[in-house]
């Protein structure tokens, strides 16, 4: 999610220090500890490898004859694709960070031209958004399936699910179109793909507050939590009714099958929230401190930065865990 660049950019804007690496500014003697970066550097390829294997298996399972006609399999299949793209992009990012921290060179992006930078940034953030909002669609689908089981909603049909995914993809692409205008290859000694200086202020606002806080986290979390709370309430209500009114094995077997699917999708949703919440909470603290304290917030920045980088690695679990959640849900029931 480019968290490191986001906060550094916000800090630089607040203190009017337009340098790429905030820690290289000579006015600051303290630097963030490196254990956070090395934790992220070690964990990232492990999680990425597990995620690539898991997402591939998840896609194969969801496209099998027994599941391909299910609406939720459409969402999970596309989610596996975008989660895989996200993991690959994050691995590219960590390699670039390594070269920059070790040699002061953005090795991955130094040969990119403006068009290459625009396409990379655009694809990167479209993938992030699709991964977040597909989980919202799944939460809404499960809410309708549990609370209105006999309602033939579009979102619960195979063709309807494909249509919803297509509409979502178009909306996400439109929302990120500003990157195609504002991103370019910048720098002479240290070349990187970033926002042009003439767009820096507006890009920071769009990226941090519109994209990161609103579209990636706040709106999806509110919607997913709301749907999941209603789903859990309905499940407990149905279980009470089943225990008191109907104890036939056939009915209970059907109920357990439906609960298995619901359980799997609920775990996917809560994994999304649980893995991203620490990262966004810490970056929110730093962002508020920057806005209120300016350059005085640098000490807090240095203290929290290793934890933020560790949380970046933890957030990758969200993009790697779906197949393992599927196995867990199948085994639980």
Coordinates of N, CA and C in Angstrom, one line a residue, residues 19-234:
X19 N 12.2 16.0 0.3 CA 13.2 15.0 0.0 C 12.5 13.7 0.0
X20 N 13.1 12.8 -0.8 CA 12.4 11.5 -0.9 C 12.5 10.6 0.3
X21 N 13.6 10.5 0.9 CA 13.8 9.7 2.1 C 13.9 10.6 3.3
X22 N 12.8 10.6 4.1 CA 12.8 11.6 5.2 C 14.0 11.4 6.2
X23 N 14.4 10.1 6.3 CA 15.5 9.9 7.2 C 16.9 10.4 6.8
X24 N 17.0 10.8 5.5 CA 18.2 11.3 5.0 C 18.4 12.8 5.2
X25 N 17.4 13.5 5.7 CA 17.5 14.9 6.0 C 18.5 15.2 7.1
X26 N 19.5 16.0 6.9 CA 20.5 16.1 7.9 C 20.1 16.8 9.1
X27 N 18.9 17.5 9.1 CA 18.4 18.2 10.3 C 17.9 17.2 11.3
X28 N 17.7 15.9 11.0 CA 17.2 14.9 11.9 C 18.4 13.9 12.2
X29 N 18.8 13.9 13.4 CA 19.9 13.0 13.8 C 19.4 11.6 14.0
X30 N 18.2 11.5 14.5 CA 17.6 10.2 14.8 C 17.1 9.5 13.5
X31 N 17.3 8.2 13.4 CA 16.7 7.5 12.3 C 15.9 6.3 12.8
X32 N 14.8 5.9 12.1 CA 14.1 4.7 12.5 C 15.0 3.5 12.6
X33 N 14.7 2.7 13.6 CA 15.4 1.4 13.7 C 15.2 0.5 12.5
X34 N 16.2 -0.3 12.1 CA 16.1 -1.1 10.9 C 15.4 -2.5 11.1
X35 N 15.1 -2.8 12.4 CA 14.6 -4.2 12.6 C 13.2 -4.4 11.9
X36 N 12.5 -3.3 11.8 CA 11.2 -3.4 11.2 C 11.3 -3.7 9.7
X37 N 12.3 -3.0 9.0 CA 12.5 -3.3 7.6 C 13.0 -4.7 7.4
X38 N 13.9 -5.2 8.2 CA 14.4 -6.6 8.0 C 13.4 -7.6 8.4
X39 N 12.5 -7.3 9.3 CA 11.4 -8.3 9.6 C 10.5 -8.4 8.4
X40 N 10.2 -7.2 7.8 CA 9.3 -7.2 6.6 C 10.1 -7.9 5.4
X41 N 11.4 -7.6 5.3 CA 12.1 -8.2 4.2 C 12.2 -9.7 4.3
X42 N 12.2 -10.3 5.5 CA 12.3 -11.7 5.6 C 10.9 -12.4 5.5
X43 N 9.9 -11.7 6.1 CA 8.5 -12.3 6.1 C 7.8 -12.2 4.7
X44 N 8.1 -11.1 4.0 CA 7.4 -10.9 2.7 C 7.5 -12.0 1.8
X45 N 8.7 -12.5 1.4 CA 8.8 -13.6 0.4 C 8.1 -14.8 0.9
X46 N 8.2 -15.1 2.2 CA 7.6 -16.3 2.7 C 6.0 -16.3 2.6
X47 N 5.5 -15.1 2.9 CA 4.0 -15.0 2.8 C 3.6 -14.9 1.3
X48 N 4.4 -14.3 0.5 CA 4.1 -14.2 -0.9 C 4.1 -15.6 -1.6
X49 N 5.1 -16.4 -1.2 CA 5.2 -17.7 -1.8 C 4.0 -18.6 -1.3
X50 N 3.7 -18.5 0.0 CA 2.5 -19.3 0.5 C 1.2 -18.8 -0.2
X51 N 1.2 -17.5 -0.4 CA 0.0 -16.9 -1.0 C -0.2 -17.3 -2.5
X52 N 0.9 -17.3 -3.2 CA 0.9 -17.7 -4.6 C 0.4 -19.1 -4.8
X53 N 0.9 -20.0 -3.9 CA 0.4 -21.4 -3.9 C -1.0 -21.5 -3.5
X54 N -1.4 -20.8 -2.4 CA -2.7 -20.9 -1.9 C -3.7 -20.3 -2.9
X55 N -3.4 -19.1 -3.5 CA -4.4 -18.5 -4.4 C -4.5 -19.3 -5.7
X56 N -3.5 -20.0 -6.1 CA -3.6 -20.8 -7.3 C -4.5 -22.0 -7.0
X57 N -4.3 -22.6 -5.9 CA -5.2 -23.7 -5.5 C -6.6 -23.3 -5.2
X58 N -6.8 -22.1 -4.6 CA -8.1 -21.6 -4.4 C -8.8 -21.3 -5.7
X59 N -8.1 -20.8 -6.7 CA -8.7 -20.6 -8.0 C -9.2 -21.9 -8.7
X60 N -8.3 -22.9 -8.6 CA -8.6 -24.2 -9.2 C -9.8 -24.8 -8.5
X61 N -9.9 -24.8 -7.2 CA -11.0 -25.3 -6.4 C -12.3 -24.6 -6.8
X62 N -12.3 -23.3 -6.8 CA -13.5 -22.5 -7.1 C -14.0 -22.6 -8.5
X63 N -13.1 -23.0 -9.4 CA -13.5 -23.2 -10.8 C -13.9 -24.7 -11.1
X64 N -13.9 -25.5 -10.0 CA -14.2 -26.9 -10.2 C -15.7 -27.1 -10.6
X65 N -16.1 -28.2 -11.1 CA -17.5 -28.4 -11.6 C -18.5 -28.2 -10.4
X66 N -18.1 -28.7 -9.3 CA -19.1 -28.6 -8.1 C -19.3 -27.2 -7.6
X67 N -18.4 -26.3 -7.8 CA -18.4 -25.0 -7.2 C -18.6 -23.8 -8.2
X68 N -18.2 -24.0 -9.5 CA -18.2 -22.9 -10.4 C -19.5 -22.2 -10.7
X69 N -20.6 -22.9 -10.4 CA -21.9 -22.3 -10.6 C -22.4 -21.5 -9.4
X70 N -21.7 -21.6 -8.3 CA -22.0 -20.9 -7.1 C -21.6 -19.4 -7.2
X71 N -22.4 -18.5 -6.7 CA -22.1 -17.1 -6.8 C -20.8 -16.7 -6.0
X72 N -20.7 -17.3 -4.8 CA -19.5 -16.9 -4.0 C -18.2 -17.4 -4.7
X73 N -18.3 -18.5 -5.5 CA -17.1 -19.0 -6.2 C -16.6 -18.0 -7.2
X74 N -17.5 -17.2 -7.8 CA -17.1 -16.1 -8.7 C -16.3 -15.1 -8.0
X75 N -16.7 -14.7 -6.8 CA -16.0 -13.7 -6.0 C -14.7 -14.2 -5.6
X76 N -14.6 -15.4 -5.1 CA -13.4 -16.0 -4.6 C -12.4 -16.2 -5.7
X77 N -12.8 -16.6 -6.9 CA -11.9 -16.8 -8.0 C -11.3 -15.5 -8.4
X78 N -12.1 -14.4 -8.6 CA -11.5 -13.1 -9.0 C -10.6 -12.6 -7.8
X79 N -11.0 -12.8 -6.6 CA -10.2 -12.4 -5.5 C -8.9 -13.0 -5.5
X80 N -8.8 -14.3 -5.8 CA -7.5 -15.0 -5.9 C -6.6 -14.4 -7.0
X81 N -7.2 -13.9 -8.1 CA -6.4 -13.3 -9.1 C -5.8 -12.0 -8.6
X82 N -6.7 -11.1 -8.0 CA -6.2 -9.8 -7.6 C -5.3 -9.9 -6.4
X83 N -5.5 -10.9 -5.5 CA -4.6 -11.1 -4.4 C -3.3 -11.5 -4.8
X84 N -3.2 -12.3 -5.9 CA -1.9 -12.8 -6.5 C -1.2 -11.6 -7.0
X85 N -1.9 -10.8 -7.8 CA -1.3 -9.5 -8.4 C -0.7 -8.7 -7.2
X86 N -1.5 -8.5 -6.2 CA -1.1 -7.7 -5.1 C 0.2 -8.2 -4.4
X87 N 0.3 -9.5 -4.2 CA 1.4 -10.1 -3.6 C 2.7 -10.0 -4.5
X88 N 2.5 -10.1 -5.8 CA 3.7 -10.0 -6.7 C 4.2 -8.5 -6.6
X89 N 3.2 -7.6 -6.6 CA 3.6 -6.2 -6.6 C 4.3 -5.8 -5.3
X90 N 3.8 -6.4 -4.2 CA 4.5 -6.1 -2.9 C 5.9 -6.7 -2.8
X91 N 6.1 -7.9 -3.5 CA 7.4 -8.4 -3.5 C 8.3 -7.5 -4.4
X92 N 7.8 -7.0 -5.5 CA 8.6 -6.0 -6.3 C 9.0 -4.8 -5.4
X93 N 8.0 -4.3 -4.7 CA 8.3 -3.2 -3.8 C 9.4 -3.4 -2.8
X94 N 9.3 -4.6 -2.1 CA 10.3 -4.9 -1.1 C 11.7 -5.0 -1.7
X95 N 11.8 -5.6 -2.9 CA 13.1 -5.6 -3.5 C 13.6 -4.2 -3.8
X96 N 12.8 -3.4 -4.3 CA 13.2 -2.0 -4.6 C 13.6 -1.3 -3.3
X97 N 12.8 -1.5 -2.2 CA 13.2 -0.9 -0.9 C 14.6 -1.4 -0.4
X98 N 14.8 -2.7 -0.6 CA 16.1 -3.2 -0.2 C 17.3 -2.5 -1.0
X99 N 17.2 -2.4 -2.3 CA 18.2 -1.7 -3.0 C 18.3 -0.2 -2.6
X100 N 17.2 0.4 -2.3 CA 17.3 1.8 -1.9 C 18.0 2.0 -0.5
X101 N 17.6 1.1 0.4 CA 18.2 1.2 1.8 C 19.7 0.8 1.8
X102 N 20.0 -0.2 0.9 CA 21.4 -0.7 0.9 C 22.3 0.2 0.0
X103 N 21.8 0.6 -1.2 CA 22.7 1.3 -2.2 C 22.2 2.7 -2.5
X104 N 21.1 3.1 -2.0 CA 20.6 4.4 -2.3 C 20.0 4.5 -3.7
X105 N 19.6 3.4 -4.4 CA 19.2 3.4 -5.7 C 17.8 2.7 -5.8
X106 N 16.8 3.3 -6.5 CA 15.6 2.5 -6.8 C 15.8 1.7 -8.0
X107 N 16.4 0.5 -7.8 CA 16.8 -0.4 -8.8 C 15.7 -0.8 -9.8
X108 N 14.5 -1.1 -9.2 CA 13.4 -1.6 -10.0 C 12.9 -0.5 -10.9
X109 N 12.8 0.7 -10.4 CA 12.1 1.8 -11.2 C 13.0 2.8 -11.9
X110 N 14.3 2.6 -11.8 CA 15.2 3.6 -12.4 C 15.1 3.6 -13.9
X111 N 14.7 2.5 -14.5 CA 14.7 2.4 -16.0 C 13.2 2.6 -16.5
X112 N 12.3 2.9 -15.6 CA 10.9 3.1 -16.1 C 10.8 4.5 -16.7
X113 N 10.0 4.6 -17.8 CA 9.7 6.0 -18.3 C 8.4 6.4 -17.7
X114 N 7.9 7.6 -18.1 CA 6.6 8.1 -17.5 C 5.5 7.1 -17.7
X115 N 5.3 6.6 -18.9 CA 4.2 5.7 -19.2 C 4.3 4.4 -18.3
X116 N 5.5 3.9 -18.2 CA 5.7 2.7 -17.3 C 5.4 3.0 -15.9
X117 N 5.7 4.1 -15.4 CA 5.4 4.5 -14.0 C 3.9 4.6 -13.8
X118 N 3.2 5.3 -14.8 CA 1.8 5.4 -14.7 C 1.1 4.1 -14.7
X119 N 1.5 3.2 -15.6 CA 0.8 1.9 -15.6 C 1.1 1.1 -14.4
X120 N 2.3 1.1 -13.9 CA 2.6 0.3 -12.7 C 1.8 0.8 -11.5
X121 N 1.8 2.1 -11.2 CA 1.1 2.7 -10.1 C -0.4 2.4 -10.2
X122 N -0.9 2.6 -11.4 CA -2.4 2.4 -11.7 C -2.8 1.0 -11.4
X123 N -2.0 0.0 -12.0 CA -2.3 -1.4 -11.8 C -2.2 -1.8 -10.3
X124 N -1.2 -1.3 -9.7 CA -1.0 -1.6 -8.3 C -2.2 -1.2 -7.4
X125 N -2.7 0.0 -7.5 CA -3.7 0.4 -6.6 C -5.1 -0.1 -7.1
X126 N -5.3 -0.4 -8.3 CA -6.5 -1.0 -8.8 C -6.6 -2.4 -8.1
X127 N -5.4 -3.1 -8.1 CA -5.4 -4.5 -7.5 C -5.7 -4.4 -6.0
X128 N -5.1 -3.4 -5.3 CA -5.4 -3.3 -3.9 C -6.9 -3.1 -3.6
X129 N -7.5 -2.1 -4.4 CA -8.9 -1.8 -4.2 C -9.8 -3.0 -4.5
X130 N -9.5 -3.7 -5.6 CA -10.3 -4.9 -6.0 C -10.3 -5.9 -4.8
X131 N -9.1 -6.1 -4.3 CA -9.0 -7.1 -3.2 C -9.9 -6.7 -2.0
X132 N -9.9 -5.4 -1.7 CA -10.7 -4.9 -0.6 C -12.2 -5.0 -0.9
X133 N -12.6 -4.5 -2.0 CA -14.1 -4.4 -2.3 C -14.7 -5.7 -2.7
X134 N -13.9 -6.7 -3.2 CA -14.5 -8.0 -3.5 C -15.0 -8.6 -2.2
X135 N -14.3 -8.4 -1.1 CA -14.7 -8.9 0.2 C -16.0 -8.2 0.7
X136 N -16.1 -6.9 0.3 CA -17.4 -6.3 0.6 C -18.6 -6.9 -0.2
X137 N -18.3 -7.3 -1.4 CA -19.4 -7.9 -2.2 C -19.7 -9.3 -1.6
X138 N -18.7 -10.0 -1.2 CA -18.9 -11.3 -0.6 C -19.7 -11.2 0.7
X139 N -19.4 -10.2 1.5 CA -20.2 -10.0 2.8 C -21.6 -9.6 2.5
X140 N -21.9 -8.8 1.4 CA -23.2 -8.5 1.0 C -24.0 -9.7 0.5
X141 N -23.3 -10.5 -0.3 CA -23.9 -11.8 -0.8 C -24.3 -12.7 0.3
X142 N -23.4 -12.8 1.3 CA -23.7 -13.8 2.4 C -24.8 -13.2 3.3
X143 N -24.9 -11.9 3.4 CA -26.0 -11.3 4.2 C -27.3 -11.6 3.6
X144 N -27.4 -11.5 2.2 CA -28.6 -11.8 1.5 C -28.9 -13.3 1.6
X145 N -27.9 -14.1 1.5 CA -28.1 -15.6 1.5 C -28.6 -16.1 2.9
X146 N -28.1 -15.5 3.9 CA -28.5 -15.9 5.3 C -29.8 -15.2 5.7
X147 N -30.0 -14.0 5.5 CA -31.2 -13.2 6.0 C -32.4 -13.4 5.1
X148 N -32.1 -13.5 3.8 CA -33.2 -13.7 2.8 C -32.9 -14.9 1.9
X149 N -33.0 -16.1 2.4 CA -32.5 -17.3 1.7 C -33.4 -17.6 0.5
X150 N -34.6 -17.1 0.4 CA -35.5 -17.4 -0.7 C -35.6 -16.3 -1.7
X151 N -34.8 -15.2 -1.5 CA -34.9 -14.0 -2.4 C -33.9 -14.3 -3.5
X152 N -34.3 -14.2 -4.7 CA -33.4 -14.4 -5.9 C -32.8 -13.0 -6.3
X153 N -31.8 -12.6 -5.5 CA -31.1 -11.4 -5.7 C -30.1 -11.6 -6.8
X154 N -29.8 -10.5 -7.6 CA -28.8 -10.6 -8.7 C -27.5 -11.0 -8.2
X155 N -27.1 -10.5 -7.0 CA -25.7 -10.7 -6.5 C -25.5 -12.2 -6.1
X156 N -26.6 -13.0 -6.0 CA -26.5 -14.4 -5.6 C -26.5 -15.3 -6.8
X157 N -26.6 -14.8 -8.0 CA -26.6 -15.6 -9.2 C -25.2 -15.6 -9.8
X158 N -24.8 -16.6 -10.6 CA -23.5 -16.6 -11.2 C -23.4 -15.5 -12.2
X159 N -24.3 -15.3 -13.0 CA -24.3 -14.1 -14.0 C -24.3 -12.8 -13.3
X160 N -25.1 -12.7 -12.2 CA -25.3 -11.5 -11.4 C -24.0 -11.2 -10.7
X161 N -23.3 -12.2 -10.2 CA -22.0 -12.0 -9.5 C -21.0 -11.5 -10.5
X162 N -21.0 -12.0 -11.7 CA -20.0 -11.6 -12.8 C -20.3 -10.1 -13.1
X163 N -21.6 -9.8 -13.2 CA -22.0 -8.4 -13.5 C -21.5 -7.4 -12.4
X164 N -21.8 -7.8 -11.2 CA -21.3 -7.0 -10.0 C -19.8 -6.8 -10.0
X165 N -19.1 -7.8 -10.3 CA -17.6 -7.7 -10.3 C -17.2 -6.8 -11.5
X166 N -17.8 -6.9 -12.6 CA -17.5 -6.0 -13.7 C -17.8 -4.6 -13.4
X167 N -18.9 -4.3 -12.8 CA -19.3 -2.9 -12.4 C -18.3 -2.4 -11.4
X168 N -17.9 -3.2 -10.4 CA -17.0 -2.8 -9.4 C -15.6 -2.5 -10.1
X169 N -15.2 -3.3 -11.0 CA -13.9 -3.1 -11.7 C -13.9 -1.8 -12.4
X170 N -14.9 -1.5 -13.1 CA -15.0 -0.2 -13.8 C -15.0 1.0 -12.9
X171 N -15.7 0.9 -11.8 CA -15.7 2.0 -10.8 C -14.3 2.2 -10.1
X172 N -13.7 1.1 -9.8 CA -12.3 1.1 -9.2 C -11.3 1.8 -10.2
X173 N -11.4 1.4 -11.5 CA -10.5 1.9 -12.5 C -10.7 3.4 -12.7
X174 N -12.0 3.9 -12.6 CA -12.3 5.3 -12.8 C -11.8 6.1 -11.5
X175 N -11.9 5.5 -10.3 CA -11.5 6.2 -9.1 C -10.0 6.4 -9.0
X176 N -9.2 5.6 -9.7 CA -7.8 5.7 -9.7 C -7.2 6.3 -11.0
X177 N -8.0 6.9 -11.8 CA -7.6 7.5 -13.0 C -6.6 8.7 -12.8
X178 N -6.7 9.3 -11.6 CA -5.9 10.5 -11.4 C -4.4 10.1 -11.4
X179 N -4.1 8.9 -11.1 CA -2.7 8.4 -11.2 C -2.1 8.5 -12.6
X180 N -2.9 8.2 -13.6 CA -2.5 8.3 -14.9 C -2.0 9.7 -15.4
X181 N -2.5 10.7 -14.6 CA -2.1 12.1 -14.9 C -1.0 12.5 -14.1
X182 N -1.0 12.2 -12.8 CA -0.1 12.8 -11.8 C 1.2 12.0 -11.6
X183 N 1.3 10.7 -11.9 CA 2.5 9.9 -11.7 C 3.4 10.1 -12.9
X184 N 4.7 10.2 -12.5 CA 5.7 10.2 -13.6 C 7.1 9.8 -13.0
X185 N 8.1 9.6 -13.9 CA 9.4 9.3 -13.4 C 10.1 10.6 -13.0
X186 N 10.5 10.6 -11.7 CA 11.1 11.9 -11.1 C 12.5 11.6 -10.6
X187 N 13.2 12.6 -10.4 CA 14.5 12.5 -9.8 C 15.6 12.4 -10.9
X188 N 16.8 12.8 -10.5 CA 18.0 12.7 -11.4 C 19.0 11.7 -10.9
X189 N 19.4 12.0 -9.7 CA 20.4 11.0 -9.0 C 19.6 9.8 -8.5
X190 N 18.5 10.0 -7.9 CA 17.7 8.9 -7.4 C 16.4 8.9 -8.2
X191 N 16.2 8.0 -9.1 CA 15.0 8.0 -9.9 C 13.9 7.1 -9.3
X192 N 12.7 7.6 -9.4 CA 11.6 6.8 -8.8 C 10.3 7.2 -9.5
X193 N 9.3 6.3 -9.3 CA 8.0 6.7 -9.8 C 7.1 7.3 -8.7
X194 N 6.9 8.6 -8.8 CA 6.2 9.3 -7.8 C 5.3 10.4 -8.5
X195 N 4.5 11.1 -7.6 CA 3.7 12.2 -8.2 C 4.6 13.3 -8.6
X196 N 4.3 14.0 -9.7 CA 5.0 15.2 -10.1 C 4.9 16.2 -9.0
X197 N 5.9 17.1 -8.9 CA 5.9 18.1 -7.8 C 4.8 19.1 -8.0
X198 N 4.3 19.3 -9.2 CA 3.2 20.3 -9.4 C 1.9 19.7 -8.9
X199 N 1.8 18.4 -8.8 CA 0.6 17.7 -8.3 C 0.8 17.2 -6.9
X200 N 1.9 17.4 -6.2 CA 2.2 16.7 -5.0 C 1.2 16.9 -3.9
X201 N 0.7 18.1 -3.7 CA -0.2 18.4 -2.6 C -1.6 17.7 -2.9
X202 N -2.1 17.8 -4.1 CA -3.4 17.2 -4.3 C -3.3 15.7 -4.4
X203 N -2.1 15.2 -4.9 CA -2.0 13.8 -5.0 C -1.9 13.2 -3.6
X204 N -1.2 13.9 -2.7 CA -1.1 13.4 -1.3 C -2.5 13.3 -0.7
X205 N -3.3 14.3 -0.9 CA -4.7 14.2 -0.3 C -5.5 13.1 -0.9
X206 N -5.4 13.0 -2.3 CA -6.2 11.9 -2.9 C -5.7 10.6 -2.5
X207 N -4.4 10.4 -2.4 CA -3.8 9.1 -2.1 C -4.1 8.7 -0.7
X208 N -3.7 9.5 0.2 CA -3.8 9.2 1.7 C -5.3 9.2 2.2
X209 N -6.0 10.2 1.9 CA -7.3 10.4 2.5 C -8.5 9.7 1.7
X210 N -8.4 9.9 0.4 CA -9.5 9.4 -0.5 C -9.2 7.9 -0.7
X211 N -8.0 7.5 -1.2 CA -7.7 6.2 -1.5 C -7.5 5.3 -0.3
X212 N -6.5 5.7 0.5 CA -6.0 4.8 1.6 C -7.0 4.7 2.7
X213 N -7.4 5.9 3.3 CA -8.2 5.9 4.5 C -9.6 5.5 4.2
X214 N -10.2 6.1 3.0 CA -11.6 5.9 2.7 C -11.9 4.6 2.0
X215 N -11.2 4.5 0.8 CA -11.6 3.4 -0.1 C -11.0 2.0 0.3
X216 N -9.7 2.1 0.8 CA -9.1 0.8 1.2 C -9.5 0.3 2.5
X217 N -9.8 1.2 3.5 CA -10.0 0.7 4.8 C -11.4 1.1 5.4
X218 N -11.7 2.4 5.6 CA -12.8 2.9 6.3 C -14.1 2.3 5.8
X219 N -14.4 2.6 4.5 CA -15.7 2.2 3.9 C -15.8 0.6 3.9
X220 N -14.8 -0.1 3.4 CA -14.9 -1.6 3.4 C -15.1 -2.1 4.8
X221 N -14.4 -1.6 5.8 CA -14.5 -2.2 7.1 C -15.9 -1.9 7.7
X222 N -16.4 -0.7 7.5 CA -17.8 -0.4 8.0 C -18.8 -1.3 7.4
X223 N -18.7 -1.5 6.1 CA -19.7 -2.3 5.3 C -19.5 -3.8 5.7
X224 N -18.3 -4.3 5.8 CA -18.1 -5.7 6.1 C -18.5 -6.0 7.5
X225 N -18.1 -5.1 8.5 CA -18.5 -5.3 9.9 C -20.1 -5.3 10.0
X226 N -20.7 -4.4 9.3 CA -22.2 -4.3 9.4 C -22.8 -5.5 8.9
X227 N -22.4 -6.0 7.7 CA -22.9 -7.2 7.1 C -22.7 -8.4 8.0
X228 N -21.5 -8.6 8.5 CA -21.1 -9.7 9.3 C -21.9 -9.8 10.6
X229 N -22.1 -8.6 11.3 CA -22.8 -8.6 12.5 C -24.3 -9.1 12.3
X230 N -24.9 -8.6 11.2 CA -26.2 -9.1 10.9 C -26.3 -10.5 10.5
X231 N -25.3 -11.0 9.8 CA -25.2 -12.5 9.5 C -25.1 -13.3 10.7
X232 N -24.2 -12.9 11.6 CA -24.0 -13.7 12.9 C -25.3 -13.7 13.7
X233 N -25.9 -12.6 13.8 CA -27.2 -12.5 14.5 C -28.2 -13.4 13.9
X234 N -28.3 -13.5 12.6 CA -29.3 -14.3 12.0 C -28.9 -15.8 12.1

